[in-house]
Tab-separated table of C-alpha atoms in Angstrom:
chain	number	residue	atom	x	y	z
A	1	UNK	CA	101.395	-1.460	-28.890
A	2	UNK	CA	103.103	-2.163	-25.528
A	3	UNK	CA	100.881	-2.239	-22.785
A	4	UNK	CA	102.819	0.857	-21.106
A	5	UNK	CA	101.551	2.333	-24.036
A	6	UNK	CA	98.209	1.545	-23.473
A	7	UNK	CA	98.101	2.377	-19.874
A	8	UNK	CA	98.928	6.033	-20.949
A	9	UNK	CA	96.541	6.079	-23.287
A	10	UNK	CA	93.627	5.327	-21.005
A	11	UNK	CA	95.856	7.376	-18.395
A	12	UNK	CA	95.543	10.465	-20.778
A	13	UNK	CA	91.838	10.057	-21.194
A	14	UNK	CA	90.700	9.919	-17.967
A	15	UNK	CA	93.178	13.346	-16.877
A	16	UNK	CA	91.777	15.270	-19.982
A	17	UNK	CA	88.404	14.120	-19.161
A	18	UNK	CA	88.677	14.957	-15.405
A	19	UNK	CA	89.878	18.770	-16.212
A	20	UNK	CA	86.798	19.033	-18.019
A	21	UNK	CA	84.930	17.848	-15.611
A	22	UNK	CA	86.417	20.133	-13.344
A	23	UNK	CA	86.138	23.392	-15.852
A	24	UNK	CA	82.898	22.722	-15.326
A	25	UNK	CA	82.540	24.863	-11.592
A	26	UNK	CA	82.983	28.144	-13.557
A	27	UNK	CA	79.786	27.932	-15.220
A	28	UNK	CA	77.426	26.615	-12.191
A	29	UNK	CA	76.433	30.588	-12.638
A	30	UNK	CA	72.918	32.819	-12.483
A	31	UNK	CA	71.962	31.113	-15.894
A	32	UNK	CA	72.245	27.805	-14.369
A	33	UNK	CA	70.411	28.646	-10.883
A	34	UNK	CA	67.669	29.955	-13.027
A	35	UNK	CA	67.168	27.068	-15.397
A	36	UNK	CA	67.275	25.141	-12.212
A	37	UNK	CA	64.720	27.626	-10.643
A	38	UNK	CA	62.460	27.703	-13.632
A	39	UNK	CA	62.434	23.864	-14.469
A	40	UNK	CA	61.326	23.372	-10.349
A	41	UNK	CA	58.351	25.827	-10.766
A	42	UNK	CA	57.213	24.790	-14.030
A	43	UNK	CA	53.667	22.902	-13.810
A	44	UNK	CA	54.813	20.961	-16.930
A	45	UNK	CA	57.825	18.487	-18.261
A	46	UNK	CA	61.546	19.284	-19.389
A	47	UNK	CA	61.590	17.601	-22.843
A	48	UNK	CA	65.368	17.052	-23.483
A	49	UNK	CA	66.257	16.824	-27.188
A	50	UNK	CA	69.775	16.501	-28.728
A	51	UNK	CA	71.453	14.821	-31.755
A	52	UNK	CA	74.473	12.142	-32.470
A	53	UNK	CA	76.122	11.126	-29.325
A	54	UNK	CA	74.270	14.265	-27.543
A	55	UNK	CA	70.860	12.363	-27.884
A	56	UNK	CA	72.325	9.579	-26.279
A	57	UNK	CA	73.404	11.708	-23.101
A	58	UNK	CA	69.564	13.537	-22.725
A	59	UNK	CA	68.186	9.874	-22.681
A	60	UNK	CA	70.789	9.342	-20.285
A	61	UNK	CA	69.720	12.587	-18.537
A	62	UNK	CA	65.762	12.187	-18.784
A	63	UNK	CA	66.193	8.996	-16.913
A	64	UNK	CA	68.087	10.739	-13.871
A	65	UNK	CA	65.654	13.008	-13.549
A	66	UNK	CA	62.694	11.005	-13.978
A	67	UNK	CA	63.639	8.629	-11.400
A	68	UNK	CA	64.802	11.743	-8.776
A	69	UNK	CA	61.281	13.283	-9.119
A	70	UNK	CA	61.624	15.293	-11.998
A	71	UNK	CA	59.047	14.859	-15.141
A	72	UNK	CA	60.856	14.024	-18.257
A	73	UNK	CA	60.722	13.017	-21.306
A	74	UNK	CA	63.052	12.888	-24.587
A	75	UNK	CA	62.711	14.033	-27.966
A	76	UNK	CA	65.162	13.033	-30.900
A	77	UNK	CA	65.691	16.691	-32.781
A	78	UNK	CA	65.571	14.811	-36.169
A	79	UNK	CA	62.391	12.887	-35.182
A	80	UNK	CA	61.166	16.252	-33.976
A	81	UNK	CA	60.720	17.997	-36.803
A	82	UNK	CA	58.973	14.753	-38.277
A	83	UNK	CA	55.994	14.997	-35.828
A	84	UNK	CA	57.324	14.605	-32.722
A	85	UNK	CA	56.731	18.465	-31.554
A	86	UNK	CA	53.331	17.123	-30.662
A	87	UNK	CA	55.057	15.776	-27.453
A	88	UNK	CA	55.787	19.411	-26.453
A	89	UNK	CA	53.073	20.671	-24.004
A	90	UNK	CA	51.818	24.426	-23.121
A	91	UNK	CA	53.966	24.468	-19.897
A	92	UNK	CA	57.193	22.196	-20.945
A	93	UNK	CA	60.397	23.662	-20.873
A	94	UNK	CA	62.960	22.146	-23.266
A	95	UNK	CA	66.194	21.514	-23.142
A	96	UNK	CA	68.739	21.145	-26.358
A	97	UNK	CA	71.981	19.509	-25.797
A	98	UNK	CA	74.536	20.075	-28.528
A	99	UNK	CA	78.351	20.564	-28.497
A	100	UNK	CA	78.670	23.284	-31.446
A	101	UNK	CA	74.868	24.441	-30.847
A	102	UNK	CA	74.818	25.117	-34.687
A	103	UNK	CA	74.351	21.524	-35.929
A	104	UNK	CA	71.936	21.445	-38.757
A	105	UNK	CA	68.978	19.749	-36.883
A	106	UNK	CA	69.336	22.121	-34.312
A	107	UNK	CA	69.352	24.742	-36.271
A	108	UNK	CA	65.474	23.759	-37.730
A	109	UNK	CA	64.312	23.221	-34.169
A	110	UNK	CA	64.907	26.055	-32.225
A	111	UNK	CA	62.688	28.027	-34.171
A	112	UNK	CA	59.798	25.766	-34.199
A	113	UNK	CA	60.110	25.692	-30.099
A	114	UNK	CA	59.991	29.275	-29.641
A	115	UNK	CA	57.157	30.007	-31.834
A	116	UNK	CA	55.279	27.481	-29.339
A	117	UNK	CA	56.866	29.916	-26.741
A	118	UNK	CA	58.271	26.936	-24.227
A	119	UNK	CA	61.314	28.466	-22.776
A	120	UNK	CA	64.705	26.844	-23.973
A	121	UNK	CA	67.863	25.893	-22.012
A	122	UNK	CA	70.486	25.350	-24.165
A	123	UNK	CA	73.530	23.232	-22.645
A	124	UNK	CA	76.178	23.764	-25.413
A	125	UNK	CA	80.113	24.081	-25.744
A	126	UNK	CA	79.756	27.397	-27.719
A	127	UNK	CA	78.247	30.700	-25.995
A	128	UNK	CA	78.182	31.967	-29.612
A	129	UNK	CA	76.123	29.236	-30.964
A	130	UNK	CA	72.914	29.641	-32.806
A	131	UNK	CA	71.472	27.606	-30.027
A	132	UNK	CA	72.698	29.580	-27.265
A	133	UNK	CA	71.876	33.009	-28.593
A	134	UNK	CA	68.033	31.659	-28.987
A	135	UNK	CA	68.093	29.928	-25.719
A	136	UNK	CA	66.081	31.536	-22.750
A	137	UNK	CA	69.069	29.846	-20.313
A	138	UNK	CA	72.729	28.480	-21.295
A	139	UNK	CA	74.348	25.988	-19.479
A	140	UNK	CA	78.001	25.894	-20.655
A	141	UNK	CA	79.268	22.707	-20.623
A	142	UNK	CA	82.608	23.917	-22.651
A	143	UNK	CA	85.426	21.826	-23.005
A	144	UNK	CA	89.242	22.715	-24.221
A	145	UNK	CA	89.804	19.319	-25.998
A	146	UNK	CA	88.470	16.046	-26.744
A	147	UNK	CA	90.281	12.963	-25.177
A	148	UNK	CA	90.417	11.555	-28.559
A	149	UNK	CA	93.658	12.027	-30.456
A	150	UNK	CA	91.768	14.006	-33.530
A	151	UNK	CA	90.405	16.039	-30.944
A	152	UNK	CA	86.681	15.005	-33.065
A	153	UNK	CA	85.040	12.107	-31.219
A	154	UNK	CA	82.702	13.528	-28.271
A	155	UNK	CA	84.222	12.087	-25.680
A	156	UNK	CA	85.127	14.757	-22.916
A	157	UNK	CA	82.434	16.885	-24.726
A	158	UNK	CA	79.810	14.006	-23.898
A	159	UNK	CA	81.414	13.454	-20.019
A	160	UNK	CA	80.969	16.998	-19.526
A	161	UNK	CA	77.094	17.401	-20.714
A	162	UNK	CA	76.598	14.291	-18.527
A	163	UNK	CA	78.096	15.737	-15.328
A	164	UNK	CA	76.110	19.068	-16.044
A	165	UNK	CA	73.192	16.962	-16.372
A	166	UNK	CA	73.625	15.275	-13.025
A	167	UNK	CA	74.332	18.461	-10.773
A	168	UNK	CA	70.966	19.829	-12.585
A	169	UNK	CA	69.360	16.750	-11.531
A	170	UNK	CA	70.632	16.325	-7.945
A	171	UNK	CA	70.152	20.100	-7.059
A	172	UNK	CA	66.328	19.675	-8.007
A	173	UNK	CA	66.205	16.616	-6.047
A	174	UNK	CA	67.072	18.897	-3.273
A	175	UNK	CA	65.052	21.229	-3.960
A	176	UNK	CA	62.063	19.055	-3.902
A	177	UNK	CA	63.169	17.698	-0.502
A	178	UNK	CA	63.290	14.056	-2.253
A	179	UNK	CA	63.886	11.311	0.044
A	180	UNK	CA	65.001	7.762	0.000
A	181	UNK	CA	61.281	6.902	0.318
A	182	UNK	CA	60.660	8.868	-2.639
A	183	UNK	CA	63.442	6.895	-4.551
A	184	UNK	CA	61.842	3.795	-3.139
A	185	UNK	CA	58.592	4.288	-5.223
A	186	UNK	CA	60.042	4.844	-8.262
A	187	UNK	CA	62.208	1.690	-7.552
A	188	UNK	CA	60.292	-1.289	-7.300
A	189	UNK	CA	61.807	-3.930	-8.710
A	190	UNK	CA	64.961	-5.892	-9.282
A	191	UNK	CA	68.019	-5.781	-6.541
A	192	UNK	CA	67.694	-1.773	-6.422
A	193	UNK	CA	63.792	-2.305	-5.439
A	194	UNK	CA	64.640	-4.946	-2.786
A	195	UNK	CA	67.115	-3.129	-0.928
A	196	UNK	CA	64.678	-0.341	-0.580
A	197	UNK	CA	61.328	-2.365	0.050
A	198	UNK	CA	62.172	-5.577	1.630
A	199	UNK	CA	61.945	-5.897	5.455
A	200	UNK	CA	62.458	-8.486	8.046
A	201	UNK	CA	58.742	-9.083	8.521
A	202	UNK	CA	58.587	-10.543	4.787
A	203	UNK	CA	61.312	-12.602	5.274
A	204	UNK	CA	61.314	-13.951	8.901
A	205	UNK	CA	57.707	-15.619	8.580
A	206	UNK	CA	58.787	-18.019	6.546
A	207	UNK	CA	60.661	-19.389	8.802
A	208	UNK	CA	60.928	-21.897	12.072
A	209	UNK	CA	60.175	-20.058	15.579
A	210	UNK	CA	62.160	-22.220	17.723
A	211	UNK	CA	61.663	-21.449	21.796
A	212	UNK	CA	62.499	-22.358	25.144
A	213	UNK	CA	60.840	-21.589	28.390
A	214	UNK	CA	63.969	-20.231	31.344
A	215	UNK	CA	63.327	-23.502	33.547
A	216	UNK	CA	63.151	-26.406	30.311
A	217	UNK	CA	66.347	-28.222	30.670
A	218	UNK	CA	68.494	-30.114	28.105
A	219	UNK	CA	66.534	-32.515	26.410
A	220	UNK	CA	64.014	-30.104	25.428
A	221	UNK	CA	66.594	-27.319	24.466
A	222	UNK	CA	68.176	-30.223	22.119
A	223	UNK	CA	65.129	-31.012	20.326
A	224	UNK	CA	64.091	-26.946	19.811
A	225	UNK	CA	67.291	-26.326	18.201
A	226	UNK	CA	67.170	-28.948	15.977
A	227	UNK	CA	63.648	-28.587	15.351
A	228	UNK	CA	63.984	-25.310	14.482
A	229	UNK	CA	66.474	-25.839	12.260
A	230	UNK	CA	68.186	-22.543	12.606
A	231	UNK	CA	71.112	-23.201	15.066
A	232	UNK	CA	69.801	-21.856	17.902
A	233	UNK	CA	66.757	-21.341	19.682
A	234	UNK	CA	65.367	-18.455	22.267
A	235	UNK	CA	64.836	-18.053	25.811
A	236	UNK	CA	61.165	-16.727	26.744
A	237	UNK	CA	59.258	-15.916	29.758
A	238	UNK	CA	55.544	-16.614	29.763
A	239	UNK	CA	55.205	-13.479	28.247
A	240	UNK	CA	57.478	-14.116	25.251
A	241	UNK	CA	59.792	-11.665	26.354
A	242	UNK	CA	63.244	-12.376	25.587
A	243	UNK	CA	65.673	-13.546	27.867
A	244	UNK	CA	68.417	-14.896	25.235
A	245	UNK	CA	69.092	-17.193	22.975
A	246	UNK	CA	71.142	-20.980	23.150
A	247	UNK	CA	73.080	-21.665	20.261
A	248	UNK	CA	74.998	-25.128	19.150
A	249	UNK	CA	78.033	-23.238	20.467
A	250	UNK	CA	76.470	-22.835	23.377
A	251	UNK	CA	75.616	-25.906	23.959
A	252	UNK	CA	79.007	-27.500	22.840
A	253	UNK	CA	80.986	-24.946	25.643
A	254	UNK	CA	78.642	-26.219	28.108
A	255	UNK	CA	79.005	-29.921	27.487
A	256	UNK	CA	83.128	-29.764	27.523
A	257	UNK	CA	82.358	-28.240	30.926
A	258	UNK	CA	79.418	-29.735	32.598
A	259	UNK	CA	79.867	-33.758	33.687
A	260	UNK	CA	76.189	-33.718	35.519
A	261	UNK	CA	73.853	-32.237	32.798
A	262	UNK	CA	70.442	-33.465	33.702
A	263	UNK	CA	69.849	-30.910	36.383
A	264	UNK	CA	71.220	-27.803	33.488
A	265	UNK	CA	68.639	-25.312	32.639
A	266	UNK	CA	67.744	-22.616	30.099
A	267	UNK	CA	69.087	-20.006	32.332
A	268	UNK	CA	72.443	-21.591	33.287
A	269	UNK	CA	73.653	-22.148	29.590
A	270	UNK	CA	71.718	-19.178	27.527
A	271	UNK	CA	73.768	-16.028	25.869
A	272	UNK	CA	71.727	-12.856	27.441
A	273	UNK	CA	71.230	-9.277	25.411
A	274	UNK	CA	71.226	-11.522	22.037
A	275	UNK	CA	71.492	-9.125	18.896
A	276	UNK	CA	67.633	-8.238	17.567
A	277	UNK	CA	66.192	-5.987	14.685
A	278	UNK	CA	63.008	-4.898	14.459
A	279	UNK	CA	60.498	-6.297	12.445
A	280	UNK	CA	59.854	-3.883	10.015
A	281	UNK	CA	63.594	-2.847	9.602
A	282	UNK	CA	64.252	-3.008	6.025
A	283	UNK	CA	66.179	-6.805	5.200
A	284	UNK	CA	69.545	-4.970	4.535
A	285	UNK	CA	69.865	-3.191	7.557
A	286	UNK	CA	69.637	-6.863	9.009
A	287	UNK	CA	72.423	-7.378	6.383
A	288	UNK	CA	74.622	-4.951	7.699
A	289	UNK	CA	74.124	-5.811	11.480
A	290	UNK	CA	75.221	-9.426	10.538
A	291	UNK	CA	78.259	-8.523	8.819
A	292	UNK	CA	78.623	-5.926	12.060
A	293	UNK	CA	78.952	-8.287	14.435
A	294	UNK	CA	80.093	-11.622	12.192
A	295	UNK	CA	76.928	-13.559	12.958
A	296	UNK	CA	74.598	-15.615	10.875
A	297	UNK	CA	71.317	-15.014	12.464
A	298	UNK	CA	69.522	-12.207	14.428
A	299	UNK	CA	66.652	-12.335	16.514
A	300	UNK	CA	63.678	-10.423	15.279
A	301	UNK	CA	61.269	-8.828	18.117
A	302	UNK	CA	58.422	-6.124	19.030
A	303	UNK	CA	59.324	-4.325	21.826
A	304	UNK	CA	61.359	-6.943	23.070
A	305	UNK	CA	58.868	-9.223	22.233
A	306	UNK	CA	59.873	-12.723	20.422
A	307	UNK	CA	58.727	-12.505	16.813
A	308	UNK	CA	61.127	-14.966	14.775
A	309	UNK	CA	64.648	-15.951	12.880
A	310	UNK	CA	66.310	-14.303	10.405
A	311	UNK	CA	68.972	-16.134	8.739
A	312	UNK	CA	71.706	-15.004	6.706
A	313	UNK	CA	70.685	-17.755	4.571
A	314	UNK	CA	67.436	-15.805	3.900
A	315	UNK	CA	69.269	-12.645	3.091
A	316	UNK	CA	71.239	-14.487	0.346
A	317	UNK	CA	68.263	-16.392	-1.125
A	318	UNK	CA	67.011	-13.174	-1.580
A	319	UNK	CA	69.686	-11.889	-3.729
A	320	UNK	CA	70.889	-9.513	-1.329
A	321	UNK	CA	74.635	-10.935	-1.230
């Protein structure tokens, strides 16, 4: 196969799945806005079950919503009828994903969910489907082909359930009013949890807090920057109030043009309105004033007040580059 070939292969996939996708708008109807409605005022879970490749997608979907403020949990339909209806609560709602809605699994749940009387959403391809005439709410995720060539293999089928899962999910994440904060707590670890959590104050600590007084002159300038060891150091009244900063630029630019140095002060050589953050900004908001303005270290402060050093060096030691 040429690779033309296979360029309009994946080409034709990603159009057929796309117009699914986009069939989609016509059933965002009353049946959805009440499922939506009903799973936001119930005081228990949505337990999502499904079969096959379906079963993948409510794992898929369970997580969304669990992680947007949403209780969820899944239940395998074959494992269901095998014990796993214990999971199912008095004030659940569940939700059965299945293309045809009349696989045979499907077919020996429904009934067992209703006589427990937890209201069903049913997000099938088929209106007519034994699921979807049993289901308290339909969400029609209907499709006019399969990408695959057989027209068998869920594949736009599966895109589209996914995509009706997500607007479901996102519109009860407005619903709730859930913030970033709220996505923050559910967050808390790895690169996610870092960019969410971390601030400047855990990071800056850690290192040097090199300073200059407005009237110390070269020598001692010198030996705070390279104390410090972050490539500049910062100009403070008695009151630690910033004034600005001197950085080995700095003092390069001043030394091509200054013959008589030993009289040069803090004041004569320093870089005023230095760029700051906050201490408890969060660390990539530091990131992204860096990359602003092309710099690789910011000056962290309280009101103006001379806390510390943040480095970019800090930023990438903490994974978040």
């Amino acid at each position: 196969m040429t690779k033309e070939q296979i360029r309009q292969i994946a080409l034709r996939t990603i159009s057929l799945e796309t117009e699914s996708v986009a069939g989609l708008a016509q059933y965002v109807n009353d049946d959805f806005i009440n499922a939506a409605n009903a799973v936001y005022a119930t005081a228990g879970r949505l337990v999502i079950s499904g079969i096959g490749k379906s079963a993948v997608v409510a794992q898929k979907i369970v997580a969304t919503l669990n992680s947007t403020g949403t209780p969820s949990l899944f239940m395998h339909a074959a494992d269901a009828i095998h014990g796993d209806l214990g999971m199912i609560q008095q004030d659940d709602i569940v939700m059965i994903i299945s293309k045809s809605g009349e696989s045979p699994e499907i077919k020996v749940l429904v009934p067992l969910v209703k006589n427990f009387g937890n209201p069903i959403i049913a997000m099938a391809g088929n209106e007519k489907s034994f699921l979807c005439q049993n289901a308290t709410y339909i969400l029609n995720t209907t499709v006019s082909q399969e990408a695959c060539p057989n027209n068998l293999a869920p594949t736009s089928s599966t895109t589209a359930q996914m995509v009706m899962g997500d607007a479901l999910a996102v519109c009860l994440m407005e619903m709730r009013g859930f913030t970033g904060d709220d996505f923050a707590k559910f967050h808390p670890g790895g690169l996610l949890g870092k960019k969410l959590y971390l601030r400047v104050q855990d990071i800056y600590i850690n290192n040097p807090k090199p300073f200059v007084l407005p009237a110390d002159g070269i020598k001692k300038i010198i030996i705070s920057i390279s104390e410090g060891r972050m490539g500049m150091t910062v100009v403070v009244d008695e009151n630690k109030q910033i004034q600005g900063v001197i950085t080995d630029g700095d003092l390069r630019r001043m030394l091509e043009k200054e013959t008589e140095i030993s009289s040069v002060q803090a004041t004569d050589i320093m870089s005023k309105g230095p760029k700051m953050i906050e201490a408890d900004a969060l660390a990539v908001d530091a990131l992204d004033k860096l990359r602003k303005y092309d710099i690789t270290q910011l000056v962290v402060a309280e009101n103006n007040k001379y806390c510390g050093i943040i480095h970019l060096h800090d930023l990438v030691k903490e994974g978040l580059i």
